JSON list of C-alpha atoms in Angstrom, two decimals:
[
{"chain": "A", "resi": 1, "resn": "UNK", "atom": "CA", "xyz": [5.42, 27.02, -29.39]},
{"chain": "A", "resi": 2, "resn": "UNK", "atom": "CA", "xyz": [5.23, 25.26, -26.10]},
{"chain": "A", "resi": 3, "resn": "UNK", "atom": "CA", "xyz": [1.74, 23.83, -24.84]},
{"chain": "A", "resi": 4, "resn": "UNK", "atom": "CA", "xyz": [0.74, 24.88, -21.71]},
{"chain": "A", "resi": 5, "resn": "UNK", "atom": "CA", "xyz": [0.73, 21.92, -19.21]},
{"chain": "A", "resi": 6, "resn": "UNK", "atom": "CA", "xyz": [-2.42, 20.87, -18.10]},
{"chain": "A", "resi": 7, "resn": "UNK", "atom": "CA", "xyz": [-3.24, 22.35, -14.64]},
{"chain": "A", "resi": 8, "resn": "UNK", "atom": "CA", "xyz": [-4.41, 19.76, -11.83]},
{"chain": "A", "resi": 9, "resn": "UNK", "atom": "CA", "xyz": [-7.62, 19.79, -10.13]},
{"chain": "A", "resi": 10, "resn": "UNK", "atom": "CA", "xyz": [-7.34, 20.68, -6.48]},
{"chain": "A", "resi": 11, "resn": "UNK", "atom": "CA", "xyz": [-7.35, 16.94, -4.49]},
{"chain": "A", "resi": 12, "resn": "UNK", "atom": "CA", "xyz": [-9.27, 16.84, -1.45]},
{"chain": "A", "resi": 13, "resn": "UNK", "atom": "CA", "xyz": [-7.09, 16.64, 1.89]},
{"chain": "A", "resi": 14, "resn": "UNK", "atom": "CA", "xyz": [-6.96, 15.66, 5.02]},
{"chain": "A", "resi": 15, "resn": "UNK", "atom": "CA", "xyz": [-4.62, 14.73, 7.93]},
{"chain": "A", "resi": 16, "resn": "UNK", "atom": "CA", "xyz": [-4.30, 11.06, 8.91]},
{"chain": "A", "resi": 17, "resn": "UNK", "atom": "CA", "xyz": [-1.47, 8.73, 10.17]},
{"chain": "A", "resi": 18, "resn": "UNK", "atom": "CA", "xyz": [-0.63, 5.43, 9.34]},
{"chain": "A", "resi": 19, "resn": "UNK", "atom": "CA", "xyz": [-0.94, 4.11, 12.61]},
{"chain": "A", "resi": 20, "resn": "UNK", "atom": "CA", "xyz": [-4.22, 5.63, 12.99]},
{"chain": "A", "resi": 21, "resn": "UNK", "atom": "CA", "xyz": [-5.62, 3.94, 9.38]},
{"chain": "A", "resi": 22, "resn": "UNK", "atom": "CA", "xyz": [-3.87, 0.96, 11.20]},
{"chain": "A", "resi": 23, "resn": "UNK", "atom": "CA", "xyz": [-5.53, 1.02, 14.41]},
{"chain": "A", "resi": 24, "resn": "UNK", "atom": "CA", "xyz": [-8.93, 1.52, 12.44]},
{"chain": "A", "resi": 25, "resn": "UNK", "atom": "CA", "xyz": [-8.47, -1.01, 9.74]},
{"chain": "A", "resi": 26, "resn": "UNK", "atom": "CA", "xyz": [-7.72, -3.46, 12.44]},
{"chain": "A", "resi": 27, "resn": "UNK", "atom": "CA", "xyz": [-3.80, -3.85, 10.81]},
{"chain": "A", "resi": 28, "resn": "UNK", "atom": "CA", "xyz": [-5.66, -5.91, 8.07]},
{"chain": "A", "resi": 29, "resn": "UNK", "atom": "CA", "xyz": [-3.99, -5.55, 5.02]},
{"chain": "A", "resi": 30, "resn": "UNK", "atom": "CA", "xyz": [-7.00, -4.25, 2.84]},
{"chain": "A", "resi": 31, "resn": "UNK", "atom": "CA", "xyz": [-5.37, -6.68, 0.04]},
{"chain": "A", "resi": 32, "resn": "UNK", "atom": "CA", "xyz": [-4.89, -9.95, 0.78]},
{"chain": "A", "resi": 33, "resn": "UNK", "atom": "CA", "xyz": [-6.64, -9.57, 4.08]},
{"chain": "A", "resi": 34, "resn": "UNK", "atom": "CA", "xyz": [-3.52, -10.89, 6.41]},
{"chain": "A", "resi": 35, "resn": "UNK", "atom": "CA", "xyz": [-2.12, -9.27, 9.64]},
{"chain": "A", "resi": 36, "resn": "UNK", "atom": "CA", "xyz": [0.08, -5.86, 8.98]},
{"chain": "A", "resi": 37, "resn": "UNK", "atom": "CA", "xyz": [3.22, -6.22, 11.89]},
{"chain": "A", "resi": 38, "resn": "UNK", "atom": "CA", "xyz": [2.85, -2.46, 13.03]},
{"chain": "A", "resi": 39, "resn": "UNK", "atom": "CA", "xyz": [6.86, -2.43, 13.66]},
{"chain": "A", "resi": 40, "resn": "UNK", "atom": "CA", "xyz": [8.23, -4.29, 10.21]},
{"chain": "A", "resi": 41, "resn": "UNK", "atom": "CA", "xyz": [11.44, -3.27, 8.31]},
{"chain": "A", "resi": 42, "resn": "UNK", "atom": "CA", "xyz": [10.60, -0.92, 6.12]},
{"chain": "A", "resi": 43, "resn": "UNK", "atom": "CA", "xyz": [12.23, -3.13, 3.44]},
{"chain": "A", "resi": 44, "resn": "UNK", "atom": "CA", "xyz": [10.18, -6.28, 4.63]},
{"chain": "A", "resi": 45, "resn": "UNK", "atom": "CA", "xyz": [7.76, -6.59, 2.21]},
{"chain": "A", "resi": 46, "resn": "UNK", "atom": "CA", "xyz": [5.17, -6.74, 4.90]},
{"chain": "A", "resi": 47, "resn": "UNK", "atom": "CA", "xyz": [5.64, -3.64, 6.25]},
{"chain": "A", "resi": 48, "resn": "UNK", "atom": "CA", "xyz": [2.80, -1.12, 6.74]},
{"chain": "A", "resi": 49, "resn": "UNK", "atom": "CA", "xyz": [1.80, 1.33, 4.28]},
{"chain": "A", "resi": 50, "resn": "UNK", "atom": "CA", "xyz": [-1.27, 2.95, 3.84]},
{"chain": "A", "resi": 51, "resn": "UNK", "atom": "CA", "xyz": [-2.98, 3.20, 0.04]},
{"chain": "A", "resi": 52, "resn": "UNK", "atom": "CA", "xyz": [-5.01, 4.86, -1.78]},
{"chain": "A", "resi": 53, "resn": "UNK", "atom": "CA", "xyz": [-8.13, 2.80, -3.03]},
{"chain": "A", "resi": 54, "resn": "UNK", "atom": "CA", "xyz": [-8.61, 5.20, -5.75]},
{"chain": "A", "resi": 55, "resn": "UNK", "atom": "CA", "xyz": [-5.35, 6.69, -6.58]},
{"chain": "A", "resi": 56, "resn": "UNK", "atom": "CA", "xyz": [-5.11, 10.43, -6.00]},
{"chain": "A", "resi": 57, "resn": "UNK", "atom": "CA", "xyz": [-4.25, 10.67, -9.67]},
{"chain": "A", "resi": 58, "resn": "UNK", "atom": "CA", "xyz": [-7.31, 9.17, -10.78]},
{"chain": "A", "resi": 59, "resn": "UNK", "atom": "CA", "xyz": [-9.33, 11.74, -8.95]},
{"chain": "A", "resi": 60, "resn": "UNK", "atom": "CA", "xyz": [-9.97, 9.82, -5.64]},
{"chain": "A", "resi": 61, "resn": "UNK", "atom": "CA", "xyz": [-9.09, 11.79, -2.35]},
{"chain": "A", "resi": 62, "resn": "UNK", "atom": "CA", "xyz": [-6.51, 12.03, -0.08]},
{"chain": "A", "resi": 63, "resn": "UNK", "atom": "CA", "xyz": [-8.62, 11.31, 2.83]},
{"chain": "A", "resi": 64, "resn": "UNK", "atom": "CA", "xyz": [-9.11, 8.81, 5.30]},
{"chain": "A", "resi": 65, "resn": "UNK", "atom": "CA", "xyz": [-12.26, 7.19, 3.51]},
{"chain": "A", "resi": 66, "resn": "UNK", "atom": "CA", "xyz": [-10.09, 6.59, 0.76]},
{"chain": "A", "resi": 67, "resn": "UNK", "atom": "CA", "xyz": [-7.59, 4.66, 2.13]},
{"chain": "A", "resi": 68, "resn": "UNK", "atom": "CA", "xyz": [-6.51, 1.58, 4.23]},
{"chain": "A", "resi": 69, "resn": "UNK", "atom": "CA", "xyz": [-3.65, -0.15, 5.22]},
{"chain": "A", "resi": 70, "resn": "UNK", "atom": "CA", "xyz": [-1.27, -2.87, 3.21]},
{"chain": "A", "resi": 71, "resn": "UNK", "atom": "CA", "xyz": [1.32, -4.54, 3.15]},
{"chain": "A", "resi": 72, "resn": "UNK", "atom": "CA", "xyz": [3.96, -2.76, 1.24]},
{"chain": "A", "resi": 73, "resn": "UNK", "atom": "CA", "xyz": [4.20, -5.81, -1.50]},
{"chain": "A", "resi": 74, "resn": "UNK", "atom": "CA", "xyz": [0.35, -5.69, -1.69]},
{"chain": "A", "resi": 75, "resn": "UNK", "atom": "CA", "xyz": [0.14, -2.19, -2.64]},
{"chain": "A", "resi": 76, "resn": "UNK", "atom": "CA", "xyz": [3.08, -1.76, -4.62]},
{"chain": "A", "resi": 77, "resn": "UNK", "atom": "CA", "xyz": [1.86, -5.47, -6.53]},
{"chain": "A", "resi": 78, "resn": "UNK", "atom": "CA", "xyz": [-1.40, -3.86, -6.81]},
{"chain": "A", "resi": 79, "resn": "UNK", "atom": "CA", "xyz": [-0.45, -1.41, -9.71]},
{"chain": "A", "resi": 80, "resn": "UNK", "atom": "CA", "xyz": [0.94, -4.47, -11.48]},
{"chain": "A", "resi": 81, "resn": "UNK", "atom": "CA", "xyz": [-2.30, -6.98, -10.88]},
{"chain": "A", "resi": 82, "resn": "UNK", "atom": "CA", "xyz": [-4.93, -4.01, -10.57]},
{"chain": "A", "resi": 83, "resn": "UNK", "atom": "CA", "xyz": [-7.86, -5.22, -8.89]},
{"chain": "A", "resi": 84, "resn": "UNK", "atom": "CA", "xyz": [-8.18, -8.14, -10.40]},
{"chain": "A", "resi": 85, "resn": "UNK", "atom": "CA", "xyz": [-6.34, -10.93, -8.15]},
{"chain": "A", "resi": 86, "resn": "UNK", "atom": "CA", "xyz": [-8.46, -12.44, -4.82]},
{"chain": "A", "resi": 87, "resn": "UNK", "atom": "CA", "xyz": [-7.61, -12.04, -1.32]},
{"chain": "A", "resi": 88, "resn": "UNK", "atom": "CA", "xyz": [-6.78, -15.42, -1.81]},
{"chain": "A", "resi": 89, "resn": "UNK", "atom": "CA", "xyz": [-4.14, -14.92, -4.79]},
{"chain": "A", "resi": 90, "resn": "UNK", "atom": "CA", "xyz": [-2.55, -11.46, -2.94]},
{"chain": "A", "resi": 91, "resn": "UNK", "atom": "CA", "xyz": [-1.91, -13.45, 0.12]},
{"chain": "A", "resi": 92, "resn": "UNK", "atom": "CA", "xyz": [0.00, -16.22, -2.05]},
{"chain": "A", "resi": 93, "resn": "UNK", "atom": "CA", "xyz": [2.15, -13.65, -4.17]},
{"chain": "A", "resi": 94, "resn": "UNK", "atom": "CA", "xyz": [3.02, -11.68, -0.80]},
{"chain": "A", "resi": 95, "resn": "UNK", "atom": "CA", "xyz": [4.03, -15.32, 1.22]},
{"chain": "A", "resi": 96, "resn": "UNK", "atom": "CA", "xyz": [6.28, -15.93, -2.00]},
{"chain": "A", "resi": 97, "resn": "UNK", "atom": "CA", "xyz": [8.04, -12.10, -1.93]},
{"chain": "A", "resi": 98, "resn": "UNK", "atom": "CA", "xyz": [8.44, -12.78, 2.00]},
{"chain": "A", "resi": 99, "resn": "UNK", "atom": "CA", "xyz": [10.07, -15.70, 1.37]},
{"chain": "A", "resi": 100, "resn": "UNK", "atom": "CA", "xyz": [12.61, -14.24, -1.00]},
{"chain": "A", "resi": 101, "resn": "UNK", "atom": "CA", "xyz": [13.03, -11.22, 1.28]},
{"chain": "A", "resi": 102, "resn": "UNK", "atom": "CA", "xyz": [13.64, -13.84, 4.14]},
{"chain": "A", "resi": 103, "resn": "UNK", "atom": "CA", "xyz": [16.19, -15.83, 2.03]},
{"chain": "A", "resi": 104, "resn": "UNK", "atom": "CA", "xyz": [18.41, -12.67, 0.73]},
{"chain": "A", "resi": 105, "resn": "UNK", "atom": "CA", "xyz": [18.18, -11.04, 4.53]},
{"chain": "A", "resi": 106, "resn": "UNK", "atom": "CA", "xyz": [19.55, -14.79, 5.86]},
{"chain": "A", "resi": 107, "resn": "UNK", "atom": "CA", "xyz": [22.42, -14.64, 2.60]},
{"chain": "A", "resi": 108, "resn": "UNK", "atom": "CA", "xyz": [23.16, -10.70, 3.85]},
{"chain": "A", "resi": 109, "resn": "UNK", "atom": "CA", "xyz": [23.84, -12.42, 7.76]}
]
């Protein structure tokens, strides 16, 4: 006999853009705390992305006081670090991925 999946609680919504989270953040990665370029590659590992501060799976809310904007490293690093690394230490491990992204885009010319 099959158990019935769990069901999800309903997540709390609202409309936002990134450039809007942007604009209020101040493009401040909410990470590492470094300028977010507003126009990036999306493959640059700078590029803007907004996260959740509690993920929506852990019961936070899909809302605009539950998010900010990143860096796509930061936030994508962040699930692999959790909260535990400093401004300080996101800001070195994002310089280091930019500098790999920089060197393979250079080897692709």
């Amino acid at each position: 006999m099959r158990r019935p999946e769990p069901r999800l609680a309903a997540v709390e919504r609202e409309a936002y853009t990134r450039k809007e989270i942007g604009e209020r953040d101040g493009w401040e990665c909410g990470h590492c705390l470094t300028p977010v370029p507003r126009e990036a590659d999306p493959r640059d590992p700078r590029a803007p992305q907004v996260d959740h501060i509690t993920a929506v799976v852990q019961g936070g809310a899909d809302t605009r006081d539950n998010v900010t904007i990143s860096h796509r490293y930061c936030n994508a690093d962040r699930w692999g670090l959790g909260r535990r690394c400093t401004p300080a230490q996101a800001g070195e491990r994002l310089a280091r991925a930019v500098v790999v992204y920089e060197a393979r885009r250079g080897a692709a010319r």
